[in-house]
PDB file of C-alpha atoms in Angstrom:
ATOM      1  CA  MET M  17       0.000   0.000   0.000  1.00  0.00           C
ATOM      2  CA  THR M  18       1.171   3.490  -0.824  1.00  0.00           C
ATOM      3  CA  ARG M  19       2.321   5.470   2.170  1.00  0.00           C
ATOM      4  CA  PHE M  20       1.032   9.015   2.278  1.00  0.00           C
ATOM      5  CA  THR M  21       2.576  11.961   4.065  1.00  0.00           C
ATOM      6  CA  GLN M  22       0.519  14.002   6.511  1.00  0.00           C
ATOM      7  CA  GLU M  23       0.440  16.770   3.910  1.00  0.00           C
ATOM      8  CA  GLN M  24      -0.930  14.419   1.227  1.00  0.00           C
ATOM      9  CA  LEU M  25      -3.631  13.167   3.593  1.00  0.00           C
ATOM     10  CA  ALA M  26      -4.504  16.722   4.630  1.00  0.00           C
ATOM     11  CA  ALA M  27      -4.838  17.652   0.940  1.00  0.00           C
ATOM     12  CA  ALA M  28      -7.477  14.895   0.587  1.00  0.00           C
ATOM     13  CA  ARG M  29      -9.823  16.689   3.037  1.00  0.00           C
ATOM     14  CA  ASP M  30     -13.251  17.449   1.506  1.00  0.00           C
ATOM     15  CA  ARG M  31     -12.562  15.323  -1.595  1.00  0.00           C
ATOM     16  CA  LEU M  32     -15.366  13.210  -2.970  1.00  0.00           C
ATOM     17  CA  VAL M  33     -14.955   9.479  -3.615  1.00  0.00           C
ATOM     18  CA  PRO M  34     -17.089   7.937  -6.359  1.00  0.00           C
ATOM     19  CA  ASP M  35     -19.708   5.408  -5.297  1.00  0.00           C
ATOM     20  CA  VAL M  36     -19.426   1.793  -6.375  1.00  0.00           C
ATOM     21  CA  VAL M  37     -23.045   1.253  -7.451  1.00  0.00           C
ATOM     22  CA  ALA M  38     -25.360  -0.244 -10.027  1.00  0.00           C
ATOM     23  CA  ASP M  39     -29.106  -0.683 -10.330  1.00  0.00           C
ATOM     24  CA  GLY M  40     -30.729  -3.554  -8.440  1.00  0.00           C
ATOM     25  CA  LEU M  41     -27.875  -4.565  -6.111  1.00  0.00           C
ATOM     26  CA  HIS M  42     -28.470  -7.219  -3.447  1.00  0.00           C
ATOM     27  CA  VAL M  43     -26.850  -4.991  -0.790  1.00  0.00           C
ATOM     28  CA  LEU M  44     -25.712  -1.380  -0.925  1.00  0.00           C
ATOM     29  CA  PHE M  45     -23.278  -0.800   1.953  1.00  0.00           C
ATOM     30  CA  CYS M  46     -23.257   2.755   3.237  1.00  0.00           C
ATOM     31  CA  GLY M  47     -20.341   4.156   5.204  1.00  0.00           C
ATOM     32  CA  ILE M  48     -20.473   7.300   7.305  1.00  0.00           C
ATOM     33  CA  ASN M  49     -18.170   9.393   5.095  1.00  0.00           C
ATOM     34  CA  PRO M  50     -14.810   8.874   3.422  1.00  0.00           C
ATOM     35  CA  GLY M  51     -11.753   9.133   5.615  1.00  0.00           C
ATOM     36  CA  LEU M  52      -8.639  10.881   4.391  1.00  0.00           C
ATOM     37  CA  MET M  53      -6.948   7.615   3.338  1.00  0.00           C
ATOM     38  CA  THR M  54     -10.029   6.688   1.312  1.00  0.00           C
ATOM     39  CA  ALA M  55     -10.049  10.120  -0.312  1.00  0.00           C
ATOM     40  CA  ALA M  56      -6.309   9.965  -1.047  1.00  0.00           C
ATOM     41  CA  THR M  57      -6.568   6.519  -2.681  1.00  0.00           C
ATOM     42  CA  GLY M  58     -10.068   6.793  -4.157  1.00  0.00           C
ATOM     43  CA  HIS M  59     -10.861   3.401  -2.581  1.00  0.00           C
ATOM     44  CA  HIS M  60     -13.543   2.925   0.071  1.00  0.00           C
ATOM     45  CA  PHE M  61     -12.553   1.675   3.536  1.00  0.00           C
ATOM     46  CA  ALA M  62      -8.874   2.092   2.623  1.00  0.00           C
ATOM     47  CA  ARG M  63      -7.407   2.744   6.070  1.00  0.00           C
ATOM     48  CA  PRO M  64      -5.311  -0.305   7.026  1.00  0.00           C
ATOM     49  CA  GLY M  65      -7.008  -0.726  10.429  1.00  0.00           C
ATOM     50  CA  ASN M  66     -10.507  -0.730   8.930  1.00  0.00           C
ATOM     51  CA  ARG M  67     -12.104  -4.158   9.166  1.00  0.00           C
ATOM     52  CA  PHE M  68     -14.705  -3.774   6.390  1.00  0.00           C
ATOM     53  CA  TRP M  69     -12.926  -5.919   3.783  1.00  0.00           C
ATOM     54  CA  PRO M  70     -11.940  -8.760   6.162  1.00  0.00           C
ATOM     55  CA  VAL M  71     -15.430  -8.812   7.713  1.00  0.00           C
ATOM     56  CA  LEU M  72     -17.073  -8.822   4.295  1.00  0.00           C
ATOM     57  CA  HIS M  73     -15.087 -11.942   3.447  1.00  0.00           C
ATOM     58  CA  LEU M  74     -15.501 -13.636   6.861  1.00  0.00           C
ATOM     59  CA  SER M  75     -19.273 -13.149   6.643  1.00  0.00           C
ATOM     60  CA  GLY M  76     -19.432 -14.895   3.269  1.00  0.00           C
ATOM     61  CA  PHE M  77     -20.265 -11.887   1.098  1.00  0.00           C
ATOM     62  CA  THR M  78     -17.082 -12.376  -0.944  1.00  0.00           C
ATOM     63  CA  PRO M  79     -15.309 -15.652  -1.784  1.00  0.00           C
ATOM     64  CA  ARG M  80     -11.907 -14.150  -0.966  1.00  0.00           C
ATOM     65  CA  LEU M  81     -10.491 -11.177   0.905  1.00  0.00           C
ATOM     66  CA  LEU M  82     -10.618  -8.197  -1.429  1.00  0.00           C
ATOM     67  CA  LYS M  83      -8.262  -5.245  -1.210  1.00  0.00           C
ATOM     68  CA  PRO M  84      -9.748  -1.741  -1.269  1.00  0.00           C
ATOM     69  CA  SER M  85      -8.244  -1.308  -4.747  1.00  0.00           C
ATOM     70  CA  GLU M  86     -10.444  -4.212  -5.914  1.00  0.00           C
ATOM     71  CA  GLN M  87     -13.671  -2.490  -4.815  1.00  0.00           C
ATOM     72  CA  ASP M  88     -15.207  -2.619  -8.300  1.00  0.00           C
ATOM     73  CA  GLU M  89     -15.317  -6.436  -8.029  1.00  0.00           C
ATOM     74  CA  LEU M  90     -18.118  -5.985  -5.503  1.00  0.00           C
ATOM     75  CA  LEU M  91     -20.527  -5.274  -8.345  1.00  0.00           C
ATOM     76  CA  SER M  92     -20.073  -8.828  -9.652  1.00  0.00           C
ATOM     77  CA  TYR M  93     -21.359 -10.092  -6.276  1.00  0.00           C
ATOM     78  CA  GLY M  94     -24.373  -7.761  -6.334  1.00  0.00           C
ATOM     79  CA  LEU M  95     -22.787  -5.436  -3.752  1.00  0.00           C
ATOM     80  CA  GLY M  96     -21.991  -1.730  -3.759  1.00  0.00           C
ATOM     81  CA  ILE M  97     -20.693   1.085  -1.552  1.00  0.00           C
ATOM     82  CA  THR M  98     -21.804   4.652  -0.915  1.00  0.00           C
ATOM     83  CA  ASN M  99     -21.672   7.042   2.066  1.00  0.00           C
ATOM     84  CA  VAL M 100     -24.125   9.044   4.164  1.00  0.00           C
ATOM     85  CA  VAL M 101     -21.971  12.165   3.732  1.00  0.00           C
ATOM     86  CA  ALA M 102     -19.841  12.478   0.603  1.00  0.00           C
ATOM     87  CA  ARG M 103     -17.030  14.767   1.790  1.00  0.00           C
ATOM     88  CA  ALA M 104     -13.846  13.367   3.292  1.00  0.00           C
ATOM     89  CA  THR M 105     -12.769  14.232   6.826  1.00  0.00           C
ATOM     90  CA  ALA M 106     -10.150  12.964   9.246  1.00  0.00           C
ATOM     91  CA  ARG M 107     -12.879  11.939  11.738  1.00  0.00           C
ATOM     92  CA  ALA M 108     -16.626  11.451  11.536  1.00  0.00           C
ATOM     93  CA  ASP M 109     -17.119  13.829  14.488  1.00  0.00           C
ATOM     94  CA  GLU M 110     -16.165  16.672  12.125  1.00  0.00           C
ATOM     95  CA  LEU M 111     -19.559  16.302  10.419  1.00  0.00           C
ATOM     96  CA  SER M 112     -22.463  18.477  11.491  1.00  0.00           C
ATOM     97  CA  ALA M 113     -25.948  17.282  12.380  1.00  0.00           C
ATOM     98  CA  GLU M 114     -27.236  19.059   9.277  1.00  0.00           C
ATOM     99  CA  GLU M 115     -24.719  17.222   7.071  1.00  0.00           C
ATOM    100  CA  TYR M 116     -26.014  13.922   8.439  1.00  0.00           C
ATOM    101  CA  ARG M 117     -29.660  14.914   7.867  1.00  0.00           C
ATOM    102  CA  GLU M 118     -28.953  16.151   4.343  1.00  0.00           C
ATOM    103  CA  GLY M 119     -26.916  12.995   3.713  1.00  0.00           C
ATOM    104  CA  GLY M 120     -29.904  10.901   4.814  1.00  0.00           C
ATOM    105  CA  ARG M 121     -32.170  12.768   2.372  1.00  0.00           C
ATOM    106  CA  LEU M 122     -29.708  12.336  -0.499  1.00  0.00           C
ATOM    107  CA  LEU M 123     -29.171   8.680   0.407  1.00  0.00           C
ATOM    108  CA  ALA M 124     -32.927   8.025   0.342  1.00  0.00           C
ATOM    109  CA  THR M 125     -33.094   9.571  -3.141  1.00  0.00           C
ATOM    110  CA  LYS M 126     -30.141   7.464  -4.321  1.00  0.00           C
ATOM    111  CA  VAL M 127     -31.659   4.281  -2.889  1.00  0.00           C
ATOM    112  CA  GLY M 128     -34.991   5.086  -4.541  1.00  0.00           C
ATOM    113  CA  ARG M 129     -33.220   5.447  -7.875  1.00  0.00           C
ATOM    114  CA  LEU M 130     -30.899   2.399  -7.605  1.00  0.00           C
ATOM    115  CA  ARG M 131     -33.416   0.099  -5.861  1.00  0.00           C
ATOM    116  CA  PRO M 132     -31.067  -2.270  -3.997  1.00  0.00           C
ATOM    117  CA  ARG M 133     -32.785  -5.059  -2.041  1.00  0.00           C
ATOM    118  CA  TRP M 134     -31.014  -3.955   1.161  1.00  0.00           C
ATOM    119  CA  LEU M 135     -29.355  -0.764   2.346  1.00  0.00           C
ATOM    120  CA  ALA M 136     -26.747  -1.626   4.986  1.00  0.00           C
ATOM    121  CA  VAL M 137     -25.641   1.407   6.979  1.00  0.00           C
ATOM    122  CA  VAL M 138     -22.338   0.677   8.717  1.00  0.00           C
ATOM    123  CA  GLY M 139     -22.585   2.597  11.945  1.00  0.00           C
ATOM    124  CA  VAL M 140     -25.599   2.909  14.211  1.00  0.00           C
ATOM    125  CA  THR M 141     -24.707   6.475  15.230  1.00  0.00           C
ATOM    126  CA  ALA M 142     -24.601   7.588  11.585  1.00  0.00           C
ATOM    127  CA  TYR M 143     -27.927   5.883  10.889  1.00  0.00           C
ATOM    128  CA  ARG M 144     -29.551   7.530  13.915  1.00  0.00           C
ATOM    129  CA  ALA M 145     -28.286  10.972  12.856  1.00  0.00           C
ATOM    130  CA  ALA M 146     -29.119  10.608   9.157  1.00  0.00           C
ATOM    131  CA  PHE M 147     -32.628   9.257   9.663  1.00  0.00           C
ATOM    132  CA  ASP M 148     -33.510  10.885  13.009  1.00  0.00           C
ATOM    133  CA  ASP M 149     -34.070   7.499  14.648  1.00  0.00           C
ATOM    134  CA  ARG M 150     -32.550   7.820  18.122  1.00  0.00           C
ATOM    135  CA  LYS M 151     -33.642   4.326  19.203  1.00  0.00           C
ATOM    136  CA  ALA M 152     -32.212   2.354  16.270  1.00  0.00           C
ATOM    137  CA  GLN M 153     -30.063  -0.642  17.144  1.00  0.00           C
ATOM    138  CA  VAL M 154     -27.797  -2.867  15.061  1.00  0.00           C
ATOM    139  CA  GLY M 155     -29.884  -5.245  12.952  1.00  0.00           C
ATOM    140  CA  PRO M 156     -32.817  -5.042  10.547  1.00  0.00           C
ATOM    141  CA  GLN M 157     -34.916  -1.870  10.769  1.00  0.00           C
ATOM    142  CA  GLU M 158     -38.644  -1.405  10.313  1.00  0.00           C
ATOM    143  CA  ARG M 159     -37.937   1.523   7.970  1.00  0.00           C
ATOM    144  CA  THR M 160     -37.917   0.885   4.252  1.00  0.00           C
ATOM    145  CA  ILE M 161     -36.905   3.267   1.493  1.00  0.00           C
ATOM    146  CA  ALA M 162     -39.259   2.562  -1.397  1.00  0.00           C
ATOM    147  CA  ASP M 163     -38.975  -1.252  -1.638  1.00  0.00           C
ATOM    148  CA  THR M 164     -35.502  -1.369  -0.070  1.00  0.00           C
ATOM    149  CA  ARG M 165     -35.130  -2.920   3.373  1.00  0.00           C
ATOM    150  CA  VAL M 166     -32.658  -1.334   5.807  1.00  0.00           C
ATOM    151  CA  TRP M 167     -30.120  -3.060   8.074  1.00  0.00           C
ATOM    152  CA  VAL M 168     -27.769  -1.277  10.476  1.00  0.00           C
ATOM    153  CA  LEU M 169     -24.373  -2.907  10.882  1.00  0.00           C
ATOM    154  CA  PRO M 170     -21.558  -2.187  13.322  1.00  0.00           C
ATOM    155  CA  ASN M 171     -19.009   0.337  12.120  1.00  0.00           C
ATOM    156  CA  PRO M 172     -15.927  -1.606  10.913  1.00  0.00           C
ATOM    157  CA  SER M 173     -13.515   1.161  11.915  1.00  0.00           C
ATOM    158  CA  GLY M 174     -10.617  -0.006  14.013  1.00  0.00           C
ATOM    159  CA  LEU M 175     -11.752   2.642  16.525  1.00  0.00           C
ATOM    160  CA  ASN M 176     -14.924   0.630  17.210  1.00  0.00           C
ATOM    161  CA  ALA M 177     -13.426  -1.608  19.895  1.00  0.00           C
ATOM    162  CA  HIS M 178     -16.858  -2.722  21.164  1.00  0.00           C
ATOM    163  CA  TRP M 179     -17.101  -5.161  18.242  1.00  0.00           C
ATOM    164  CA  THR M 180     -14.538  -7.823  17.405  1.00  0.00           C
ATOM    165  CA  ALA M 181     -14.049  -8.808  13.773  1.00  0.00           C
ATOM    166  CA  ALA M 182     -15.655 -12.188  14.538  1.00  0.00           C
ATOM    167  CA  ALA M 183     -18.740 -10.596  16.117  1.00  0.00           C
ATOM    168  CA  MET M 184     -19.014  -8.165  13.218  1.00  0.00           C
ATOM    169  CA  ALA M 185     -18.723 -11.019  10.713  1.00  0.00           C
ATOM    170  CA  GLU M 186     -21.576 -12.773  12.519  1.00  0.00           C
ATOM    171  CA  GLU M 187     -23.815  -9.693  12.180  1.00  0.00           C
ATOM    172  CA  TYR M 188     -22.815  -9.109   8.561  1.00  0.00           C
ATOM    173  CA  GLY M 189     -23.519 -12.814   7.989  1.00  0.00           C
ATOM    174  CA  ARG M 190     -27.069 -12.373   9.301  1.00  0.00           C
ATOM    175  CA  LEU M 191     -27.601  -9.724   6.629  1.00  0.00           C
ATOM    176  CA  ARG M 192     -26.039 -11.957   3.966  1.00  0.00           C
ATOM    177  CA  VAL M 193     -28.491 -14.750   4.794  1.00  0.00           C
ATOM    178  CA  ALA M 194     -31.418 -12.294   4.668  1.00  0.00           C
ATOM    179  CA  ALA M 195     -30.165 -10.899   1.340  1.00  0.00           C
ATOM    180  CA  ASP M 196     -29.809 -14.412  -0.075  1.00  0.00           C
ATOM    181  CA  ASP M 197     -33.370 -15.242   1.017  1.00  0.00           C
ATOM    182  CA  ALA M 198     -34.811 -12.122  -0.612  1.00  0.00           C
TER     183      ALA M 198
END
């Protein structure tokens, strides 16, 4: 992996990272917002400590461990990636409540257009802020967006120490089974 200087990472602030999407996906994964490493590389969940790619594989969504640079392969598995808020920051706590709410509105429009079977928001705090649902918990939600079901997953960031990779893979696996049954 390319090593970036602090200056290069700082220059990635506020950059946009293109979604990996197509119409009619099985699952559209939705991160909070791109981190600086993601913005610098153009690859989602690119920070080395992020557990998204290993958990995706451990849960059975992908037949092998993909690298962030292989993100476009997700489409062949009926999977995609977007974000609640498009702009890159060093930390999610740099986002305002209004950015989350606006991100939720834009995400609902995107989901309505792309019509995935499931929207999987990775991070319960981001889901609560984006959709004004203070009581949401990890797991399937009652909310739907058009015909799309919604599932909240644990945030795979290495900063989320409450969830081990194995426990996350179990929860992601529950969604995979539901997506396969749909």
